[in-house]
mmCIF file of C-alpha atoms and ligand atoms in Angstrom:
data_model
loop_
_atom_site.group_PDB
_atom_site.id
_atom_site.type_symbol
_atom_site.label_atom_id
_atom_site.label_comp_id
_atom_site.label_asym_id
_atom_site.label_seq_id
_atom_site.Cartn_x
_atom_site.Cartn_y
_atom_site.Cartn_z
ATOM 1 C CA MET A 1 102.738 122.979 98.067
ATOM 2 C CA ASN A 2 105.113 123.567 95.215
ATOM 3 C CA GLU A 3 108.724 122.488 95.342
ATOM 4 C CA ARG A 4 109.998 125.868 96.438
ATOM 5 C CA ASP A 5 107.547 126.101 99.338
ATOM 6 C CA LEU A 6 108.484 122.597 100.427
ATOM 7 C CA ARG A 7 112.143 123.529 100.358
ATOM 8 C CA ASP A 8 111.465 126.480 102.660
ATOM 9 C CA ASN A 9 108.886 124.887 104.901
ATOM 10 C CA ILE A 10 110.536 121.579 105.746
ATOM 11 C CA PRO A 11 113.763 123.050 107.220
ATOM 12 C CA ASN A 12 111.631 125.488 109.163
ATOM 13 C CA LEU A 13 109.566 122.691 110.572
ATOM 14 C CA VAL A 14 112.700 120.686 111.454
ATOM 15 C CA SER A 15 114.070 123.669 113.400
ATOM 16 C CA ARG A 16 110.843 124.086 115.309
ATOM 17 C CA LEU A 17 110.761 120.397 116.216
ATOM 18 C CA ILE A 18 114.377 120.588 117.430
ATOM 19 C CA GLN A 19 113.473 123.567 119.614
ATOM 20 C CA MET A 20 111.125 121.317 121.570
ATOM 21 C CA PRO A 21 113.459 119.140 123.636
ATOM 22 C CA SER A 22 112.255 115.556 123.920
ATOM 23 C CA VAL A 23 115.359 113.960 125.349
ATOM 24 C CA ASN A 24 115.072 110.316 126.245
ATOM 25 C CA PRO A 25 115.580 109.419 129.014
ATOM 26 C CA PRO A 26 113.220 110.646 130.403
ATOM 27 C CA GLY A 27 111.428 110.759 127.027
ATOM 28 C CA TYR A 28 108.947 113.561 127.737
ATOM 29 C CA THR A 29 107.052 114.182 124.495
ATOM 30 C CA VAL A 30 104.056 116.203 125.675
ATOM 31 C CA ASN A 31 105.182 119.504 124.119
ATOM 32 C CA ILE A 32 106.248 118.149 120.775
ATOM 33 C CA ALA A 33 103.139 115.940 120.534
ATOM 34 C CA GLY A 34 100.996 119.007 121.265
ATOM 35 C CA PHE A 35 102.816 120.959 118.593
ATOM 36 C CA ILE A 36 102.266 118.216 116.012
ATOM 37 C CA ARG A 37 98.575 117.980 116.904
ATOM 38 C CA ASP A 38 98.176 121.747 116.495
ATOM 39 C CA TRP A 39 100.116 121.670 113.235
ATOM 40 C CA LEU A 40 97.845 118.957 111.862
ATOM 41 C CA GLY A 41 94.762 120.723 113.265
ATOM 42 C CA ASP A 42 95.671 124.013 111.573
ATOM 43 C CA LEU A 43 95.721 122.121 108.274
ATOM 44 C CA GLY A 44 92.308 120.646 109.029
ATOM 45 C CA PHE A 45 93.362 117.144 110.080
ATOM 46 C CA ARG A 46 91.993 115.438 113.144
ATOM 47 C CA SER A 47 94.459 113.500 115.211
ATOM 48 C CA GLU A 48 94.306 111.198 118.160
ATOM 49 C CA VAL A 49 96.603 110.935 121.156
ATOM 50 C CA ARG A 50 97.430 107.592 122.712
ATOM 51 C CA GLU A 51 99.343 107.769 125.923
ATOM 52 C CA TYR A 52 100.403 104.446 127.414
ATOM 53 C CA ILE A 53 102.792 105.967 129.922
ATOM 54 C CA LYS A 54 102.271 109.396 131.448
ATOM 55 C CA ASP A 55 104.034 112.197 129.542
ATOM 56 C CA LYS A 56 104.874 109.920 126.601
ATOM 57 C CA PRO A 57 101.971 110.499 124.224
ATOM 58 C CA ASN A 58 101.830 109.224 120.639
ATOM 59 C CA VAL A 59 100.047 111.168 117.901
ATOM 60 C CA ILE A 60 98.072 109.339 115.220
ATOM 61 C CA ALA A 61 96.199 110.766 112.261
ATOM 62 C CA ARG A 62 94.421 108.785 109.624
ATOM 63 C CA VAL A 63 92.657 109.562 106.364
ATOM 64 C CA GLY A 64 90.832 107.519 103.758
ATOM 65 C CA LYS A 65 89.284 104.117 104.205
ATOM 66 C CA GLY A 66 89.894 100.478 103.442
ATOM 67 C CA LYS A 67 92.895 98.847 101.901
ATOM 68 C CA PRO A 68 95.700 99.267 101.126
ATOM 69 C CA VAL A 69 96.879 100.872 104.347
ATOM 70 C CA LEU A 70 100.136 102.809 104.284
ATOM 71 C CA ILE A 71 101.689 103.864 107.577
ATOM 72 C CA LEU A 72 104.059 106.805 107.924
ATOM 73 C CA ASN A 73 106.062 106.663 111.110
ATOM 74 C CA GLY A 74 108.610 108.726 112.955
ATOM 75 C CA HIS A 75 109.656 109.017 116.571
ATOM 76 C CA MET A 76 109.585 112.276 118.510
ATOM 77 C CA ASP A 77 112.166 111.525 121.200
ATOM 78 C CA VAL A 78 115.900 112.089 120.846
ATOM 79 C CA VAL A 79 119.000 110.819 122.606
ATOM 80 C CA PRO A 80 120.634 113.140 125.185
ATOM 81 C CA PRO A 81 122.878 115.906 123.854
ATOM 82 C CA GLY A 82 125.816 115.085 126.117
ATOM 83 C CA ASP A 83 128.085 117.955 127.129
ATOM 84 C CA GLU A 84 126.235 120.991 125.752
ATOM 85 C CA SER A 85 129.325 123.188 125.946
ATOM 86 C CA ARG A 86 130.939 121.069 123.244
ATOM 87 C CA TRP A 87 128.232 121.846 120.705
ATOM 88 C CA VAL A 88 129.162 124.434 118.096
ATOM 89 C CA TYR A 89 125.534 125.627 118.189
ATOM 90 C CA PRO A 90 123.283 124.904 121.169
ATOM 91 C CA PRO A 91 121.643 121.484 120.765
ATOM 92 C CA PHE A 92 118.095 122.839 120.951
ATOM 93 C CA SER A 93 118.651 125.893 118.780
ATOM 94 C CA GLY A 94 117.679 124.301 115.474
ATOM 95 C CA LYS A 95 119.965 126.871 113.937
ATOM 96 C CA VAL A 96 120.309 126.921 110.163
ATOM 97 C CA VAL A 97 123.813 127.777 108.986
ATOM 98 C CA GLU A 98 124.894 127.589 105.364
ATOM 99 C CA GLY A 99 122.163 125.187 104.401
ATOM 100 C CA ARG A 100 122.621 122.858 107.381
ATOM 101 C CA ILE A 101 120.321 122.471 110.358
ATOM 102 C CA TYR A 102 122.068 122.084 113.700
ATOM 103 C CA GLY A 103 120.616 120.493 116.806
ATOM 104 C CA ARG A 104 119.921 117.282 118.660
ATOM 105 C CA GLY A 105 117.667 115.173 116.507
ATOM 106 C CA ALA A 106 118.237 117.082 113.267
ATOM 107 C CA THR A 107 119.121 113.710 111.748
ATOM 108 C CA ASP A 108 117.572 111.225 114.162
ATOM 109 C CA MET A 109 114.901 111.944 113.534
ATOM 110 C CA LYS A 110 113.186 115.283 113.615
ATOM 111 C CA GLY A 111 114.322 115.747 110.025
ATOM 112 C CA GLY A 112 112.507 112.581 109.004
ATOM 113 C CA LEU A 113 109.557 113.453 111.201
ATOM 114 C CA ALA A 114 109.128 116.833 109.507
ATOM 115 C CA VAL A 115 109.221 115.082 106.140
ATOM 116 C CA ILE A 116 106.528 112.543 106.997
ATOM 117 C CA MET A 117 104.372 115.298 108.516
ATOM 118 C CA THR A 118 104.651 117.148 105.229
ATOM 119 C CA VAL A 119 104.090 114.022 103.141
ATOM 120 C CA PHE A 120 100.946 113.284 105.137
ATOM 121 C CA ALA A 121 99.659 116.821 104.702
ATOM 122 C CA GLU A 122 100.317 116.680 100.974
ATOM 123 C CA LEU A 123 98.939 113.183 100.320
ATOM 124 C CA ALA A 124 95.959 113.159 102.673
ATOM 125 C CA PRO A 125 93.659 115.305 100.484
ATOM 126 C CA LEU A 126 94.462 113.158 97.433
ATOM 127 C CA ILE A 127 93.695 109.972 99.326
ATOM 128 C CA GLU A 128 90.435 111.326 100.674
ATOM 129 C CA ARG A 129 89.410 112.316 97.181
ATOM 130 C CA GLN A 130 90.354 108.951 95.719
ATOM 131 C CA GLY A 131 87.964 107.181 98.088
ATOM 132 C CA SER A 132 89.942 103.988 98.660
ATOM 133 C CA GLY A 133 93.008 103.254 100.671
ATOM 134 C CA THR A 134 94.134 104.547 104.046
ATOM 135 C CA LEU A 135 97.073 106.705 105.060
ATOM 136 C CA ILE A 136 98.133 106.696 108.685
ATOM 137 C CA PHE A 137 100.504 109.231 110.177
ATOM 138 C CA SER A 138 102.158 108.298 113.448
ATOM 139 C CA ALA A 139 104.558 110.302 115.596
ATOM 140 C CA THR A 140 105.634 107.993 118.364
ATOM 141 C CA ALA A 141 107.247 108.194 121.771
ATOM 142 C CA ASP A 142 110.043 106.389 123.520
ATOM 143 C CA GLU A 143 111.827 104.893 120.512
ATOM 144 C CA GLU A 144 115.264 105.569 121.958
ATOM 145 C CA THR A 145 114.610 103.357 124.952
ATOM 146 C CA GLY A 146 112.750 100.526 123.271
ATOM 147 C CA GLY A 147 109.464 101.965 122.018
ATOM 148 C CA HIS A 148 107.339 99.884 124.394
ATOM 149 C CA PRO A 149 104.744 102.618 125.107
ATOM 150 C CA GLY A 150 105.229 103.844 121.511
ATOM 151 C CA VAL A 151 105.215 101.758 118.346
ATOM 152 C CA GLU A 152 105.066 98.481 120.228
ATOM 153 C CA ALA A 153 101.873 99.359 122.104
ATOM 154 C CA LEU A 154 100.280 100.856 118.998
ATOM 155 C CA VAL A 155 100.975 97.728 116.963
ATOM 156 C CA ARG A 156 99.681 95.539 119.803
ATOM 157 C CA ASP A 157 96.469 97.598 119.956
ATOM 158 C CA GLY A 158 95.931 97.309 116.221
ATOM 159 C CA VAL A 159 96.348 101.069 115.701
ATOM 160 C CA LEU A 160 99.443 100.718 113.547
ATOM 161 C CA VAL A 161 98.538 97.803 111.351
ATOM 162 C CA GLY A 162 98.781 98.140 107.611
ATOM 163 C CA ASP A 163 100.063 96.783 104.340
ATOM 164 C CA ALA A 164 103.240 98.813 104.263
ATOM 165 C CA ALA A 165 105.076 101.299 106.424
ATOM 166 C CA ILE A 166 107.575 104.013 105.718
ATOM 167 C CA VAL A 167 109.706 104.763 108.758
ATOM 168 C CA ALA A 168 111.726 107.897 108.179
ATOM 169 C CA GLU A 169 114.541 106.721 110.454
ATOM 170 C CA PRO A 170 117.958 107.740 109.103
ATOM 171 C CA SER A 171 119.991 104.677 108.202
ATOM 172 C CA GLY A 172 122.666 106.179 106.018
ATOM 173 C CA GLY A 173 122.315 108.584 103.166
ATOM 174 C CA PHE A 174 119.609 107.961 100.583
ATOM 175 C CA ARG A 175 119.521 104.188 101.016
ATOM 176 C CA TYR A 176 116.879 101.720 101.863
ATOM 177 C CA TYR A 177 117.734 98.610 103.770
ATOM 178 C CA ILE A 178 116.252 95.254 104.406
ATOM 179 C CA GLY A 179 117.300 92.764 107.020
ATOM 180 C CA GLU A 180 116.907 94.817 110.160
ATOM 181 C CA LYS A 181 117.482 92.308 112.918
ATOM 182 C CA GLY A 182 115.806 91.816 116.244
ATOM 183 C CA LEU A 183 117.849 92.167 119.384
ATOM 184 C CA CYS A 184 117.999 89.542 122.082
ATOM 185 C CA GLN A 185 120.282 90.140 125.047
ATOM 186 C CA VAL A 186 120.398 87.626 127.839
ATOM 187 C CA LYS A 187 122.402 87.025 130.968
ATOM 188 C CA LEU A 188 123.632 83.527 131.737
ATOM 189 C CA VAL A 189 124.310 82.931 135.406
ATOM 190 C CA ALA A 190 126.257 79.983 136.794
ATOM 191 C CA ARG A 191 126.261 79.196 140.485
ATOM 192 C CA GLY A 192 128.642 76.863 142.251
ATOM 193 C CA ARG A 193 129.952 76.018 145.679
ATOM 194 C CA PRO A 194 132.841 77.969 147.166
ATOM 195 C CA ALA A 195 135.946 76.241 148.517
ATOM 196 C CA HIS A 196 139.593 77.048 149.089
ATOM 197 C CA GLY A 197 141.651 77.006 145.905
ATOM 198 C CA SER A 198 143.967 74.392 147.338
ATOM 199 C CA LEU A 199 141.089 71.907 147.545
ATOM 200 C CA PRO A 200 138.957 72.478 144.454
ATOM 201 C CA VAL A 201 137.441 69.003 144.834
ATOM 202 C CA LEU A 202 135.403 70.367 147.719
ATOM 203 C CA GLY A 203 133.879 73.089 145.595
ATOM 204 C CA ASP A 204 131.919 73.463 142.400
ATOM 205 C CA ASN A 205 133.550 75.982 140.058
ATOM 206 C CA ALA A 206 130.991 78.429 138.633
ATOM 207 C CA ILE A 207 133.441 79.826 136.055
ATOM 208 C CA MET A 208 134.108 76.374 134.592
ATOM 209 C CA LYS A 209 130.366 75.732 134.452
ATOM 210 C CA LEU A 210 129.809 79.030 132.659
ATOM 211 C CA ILE A 211 132.565 78.320 130.134
ATOM 212 C CA ARG A 212 130.962 74.977 129.292
ATOM 213 C CA ALA A 213 127.579 76.698 128.956
ATOM 214 C CA ILE A 214 129.031 79.314 126.585
ATOM 215 C CA SER A 215 130.526 76.717 124.257
ATOM 216 C CA ARG A 216 127.320 74.716 124.334
ATOM 217 C CA ALA A 217 125.294 77.830 123.554
ATOM 218 C CA GLU A 218 127.591 78.594 120.627
ATOM 219 C CA GLU A 219 127.219 75.061 119.298
ATOM 220 C CA LEU A 220 123.442 75.338 119.538
ATOM 221 C CA ILE A 221 123.369 78.663 117.701
ATOM 222 C CA ASN A 222 125.641 77.274 114.969
ATOM 223 C CA GLU A 223 123.431 74.225 114.644
ATOM 224 C CA PHE A 224 120.374 76.454 114.514
ATOM 225 C CA ASN A 225 121.973 78.685 111.870
ATOM 226 C CA ARG A 226 122.763 75.684 109.663
ATOM 227 C CA GLY A 227 119.078 74.771 109.736
ATOM 228 C CA ILE A 228 117.722 78.195 108.759
ATOM 229 C CA LYS A 229 115.982 78.254 105.412
ATOM 230 C CA LEU A 230 115.106 81.714 104.215
ATOM 231 C CA PRO A 231 112.037 82.019 101.984
ATOM 232 C CA SER A 232 112.931 82.394 98.311
ATOM 233 C CA GLU A 233 111.224 85.784 97.961
ATOM 234 C CA LEU A 234 113.428 87.061 100.751
ATOM 235 C CA MET A 235 116.564 85.621 99.147
ATOM 236 C CA GLU A 236 116.062 87.822 96.129
ATOM 237 C CA ALA A 237 115.632 90.901 98.271
ATOM 238 C CA ILE A 238 118.750 89.982 100.229
ATOM 239 C CA LYS A 239 120.724 89.621 97.018
ATOM 240 C CA ASN A 240 119.598 93.013 95.793
ATOM 241 C CA SER A 241 120.249 94.585 99.133
ATOM 242 C CA ALA A 242 123.722 93.045 99.340
ATOM 243 C CA GLU A 243 125.030 95.360 96.656
ATOM 244 C CA VAL A 244 123.906 98.391 98.614
ATOM 245 C CA TYR A 245 125.406 97.082 101.846
ATOM 246 C CA LEU A 246 128.699 96.237 100.201
ATOM 247 C CA GLU A 247 128.958 99.641 98.626
ATOM 248 C CA VAL A 248 128.179 101.387 101.910
ATOM 249 C CA SER A 249 130.627 99.206 103.803
ATOM 250 C CA ARG A 250 133.408 99.962 101.333
ATOM 251 C CA GLY A 251 132.748 103.674 101.709
ATOM 252 C CA SER A 252 132.971 103.366 105.485
ATOM 253 C CA GLY A 253 136.214 101.372 105.385
ATOM 254 C CA LEU A 254 134.552 98.225 106.753
ATOM 255 C CA ASN A 255 135.442 95.963 103.817
ATOM 256 C CA LEU A 256 132.782 93.311 104.129
ATOM 257 C CA THR A 257 132.713 90.511 101.572
ATOM 258 C CA LEU A 258 129.557 89.055 100.066
ATOM 259 C CA SER A 259 129.838 85.962 102.249
ATOM 260 C CA ASP A 260 130.297 88.122 105.379
ATOM 261 C CA PHE A 261 127.142 89.895 104.381
ATOM 262 C CA GLU A 262 125.201 86.671 103.855
ATOM 263 C CA ARG A 263 126.392 85.371 107.204
ATOM 264 C CA VAL A 264 125.234 88.540 108.918
ATOM 265 C CA VAL A 265 121.839 88.763 107.289
ATOM 266 C CA GLY A 266 120.865 85.129 107.155
ATOM 267 C CA THR A 267 121.843 83.971 110.611
ATOM 268 C CA VAL A 268 121.542 84.624 114.318
ATOM 269 C CA SER A 269 124.647 86.369 115.624
ATOM 270 C CA PHE A 270 126.329 85.250 118.819
ATOM 271 C CA ASN A 271 128.434 87.607 120.884
ATOM 272 C CA PRO A 272 129.430 86.937 124.475
ATOM 273 C CA GLY A 273 130.091 90.548 125.378
ATOM 274 C CA VAL A 274 130.762 90.745 129.122
ATOM 275 C CA ILE A 275 131.901 88.097 131.544
ATOM 276 C CA ARG A 276 132.201 88.400 135.315
ATOM 277 C CA GLY A 277 132.892 85.919 138.020
ATOM 278 C CA GLY A 278 134.999 84.835 140.935
ATOM 279 C CA SER A 279 136.246 86.876 143.841
ATOM 280 C CA LYS A 280 139.789 85.743 144.572
ATOM 281 C CA ILE A 281 142.493 83.738 142.827
ATOM 282 C CA ASN A 282 142.733 81.136 145.558
ATOM 283 C CA MET A 283 138.988 80.613 145.913
ATOM 284 C CA VAL A 284 136.737 78.307 143.933
ATOM 285 C CA PRO A 285 134.239 80.783 142.452
ATOM 286 C CA ASP A 286 130.617 80.251 143.375
ATOM 287 C CA TYR A 287 129.270 82.791 140.889
ATOM 288 C CA ALA A 288 129.893 83.712 137.267
ATOM 289 C CA GLU A 289 127.799 85.521 134.702
ATOM 290 C CA LEU A 290 127.817 86.264 131.021
ATOM 291 C CA GLU A 291 126.056 88.988 129.083
ATOM 292 C CA LEU A 292 125.228 87.619 125.675
ATOM 293 C CA ASP A 293 124.113 89.621 122.657
ATOM 294 C CA MET A 294 122.294 87.908 119.807
ATOM 295 C CA ARG A 295 120.705 89.424 116.733
ATOM 296 C CA PHE A 296 117.878 87.510 115.175
ATOM 297 C CA HIS A 297 116.631 87.629 111.684
ATOM 298 C CA ARG A 298 112.874 87.910 111.689
ATOM 299 C CA GLU A 299 112.496 84.732 109.702
ATOM 300 C CA SER A 300 114.767 82.834 112.024
ATOM 301 C CA HIS A 301 112.217 83.204 114.810
ATOM 302 C CA ARG A 302 109.630 81.546 112.691
ATOM 303 C CA THR A 303 111.627 78.464 111.740
ATOM 304 C CA ARG A 304 112.602 77.786 115.287
HETATM 305 ZN ZN1 ZN B 1 115.869 107.184 115.442
#
């Protein structure tokens, strides 16, 4: 396709993808997956459907053979539109107004999905002709609620394994990022023995136990962070990436410094986010809980 055709076809495709609601939850992607399969089929590409949970199919197409293997990935599901009456244009209209496409998922990420569909269609014939190297297209389900029957299952099954991947997820305008962290959320629960507040010696205070556990957990994370050694090849990438982050953060009014950035990227974050416990001021609490949010760097798992 020449540039002009691409410029017409991609927005068109984005609109059509938006018109197929795939709101998650529940994450129903049967219609949009069917559309993508037909779209690929009309262009002469075979595709495969992998469905790990009913009504949440993934679509995979692959061309070429051998290494290197490049994966193109995008998710088909979108977050809920909220109160539809507050949308200027209906969320599943895919309406194009003055050069902008409106609708749920226009950015995240039916726009990106349309682009990787097009990239696959454009590159696949070249790769087949070249005779070496593999290109995999993957439109996946359930990203917005964890991706377990989507990317995760496909990686586990060896379907999405390659040398490099381009995920067309929007992460800010025209930037690439490194240092995406893994999420680990846990609940700490402390149990004690109830007693009247006038005689705390008879009880075992769950809140006090939890507080001690939180400070100990923080100490452990700090200790762990001091011991993290990032590989030198990653350090260089972090340094290069820092400039981009800093620029973006300035633009957004965040005002991060270089050392803030290094602390964020190179370490495990520790955020006690929610705390609950106790039932009455004059009772020794027998229950307290903490919801703790930690973000891991990939490398920090490995050195543990
Ligand atoms: Zn997304």
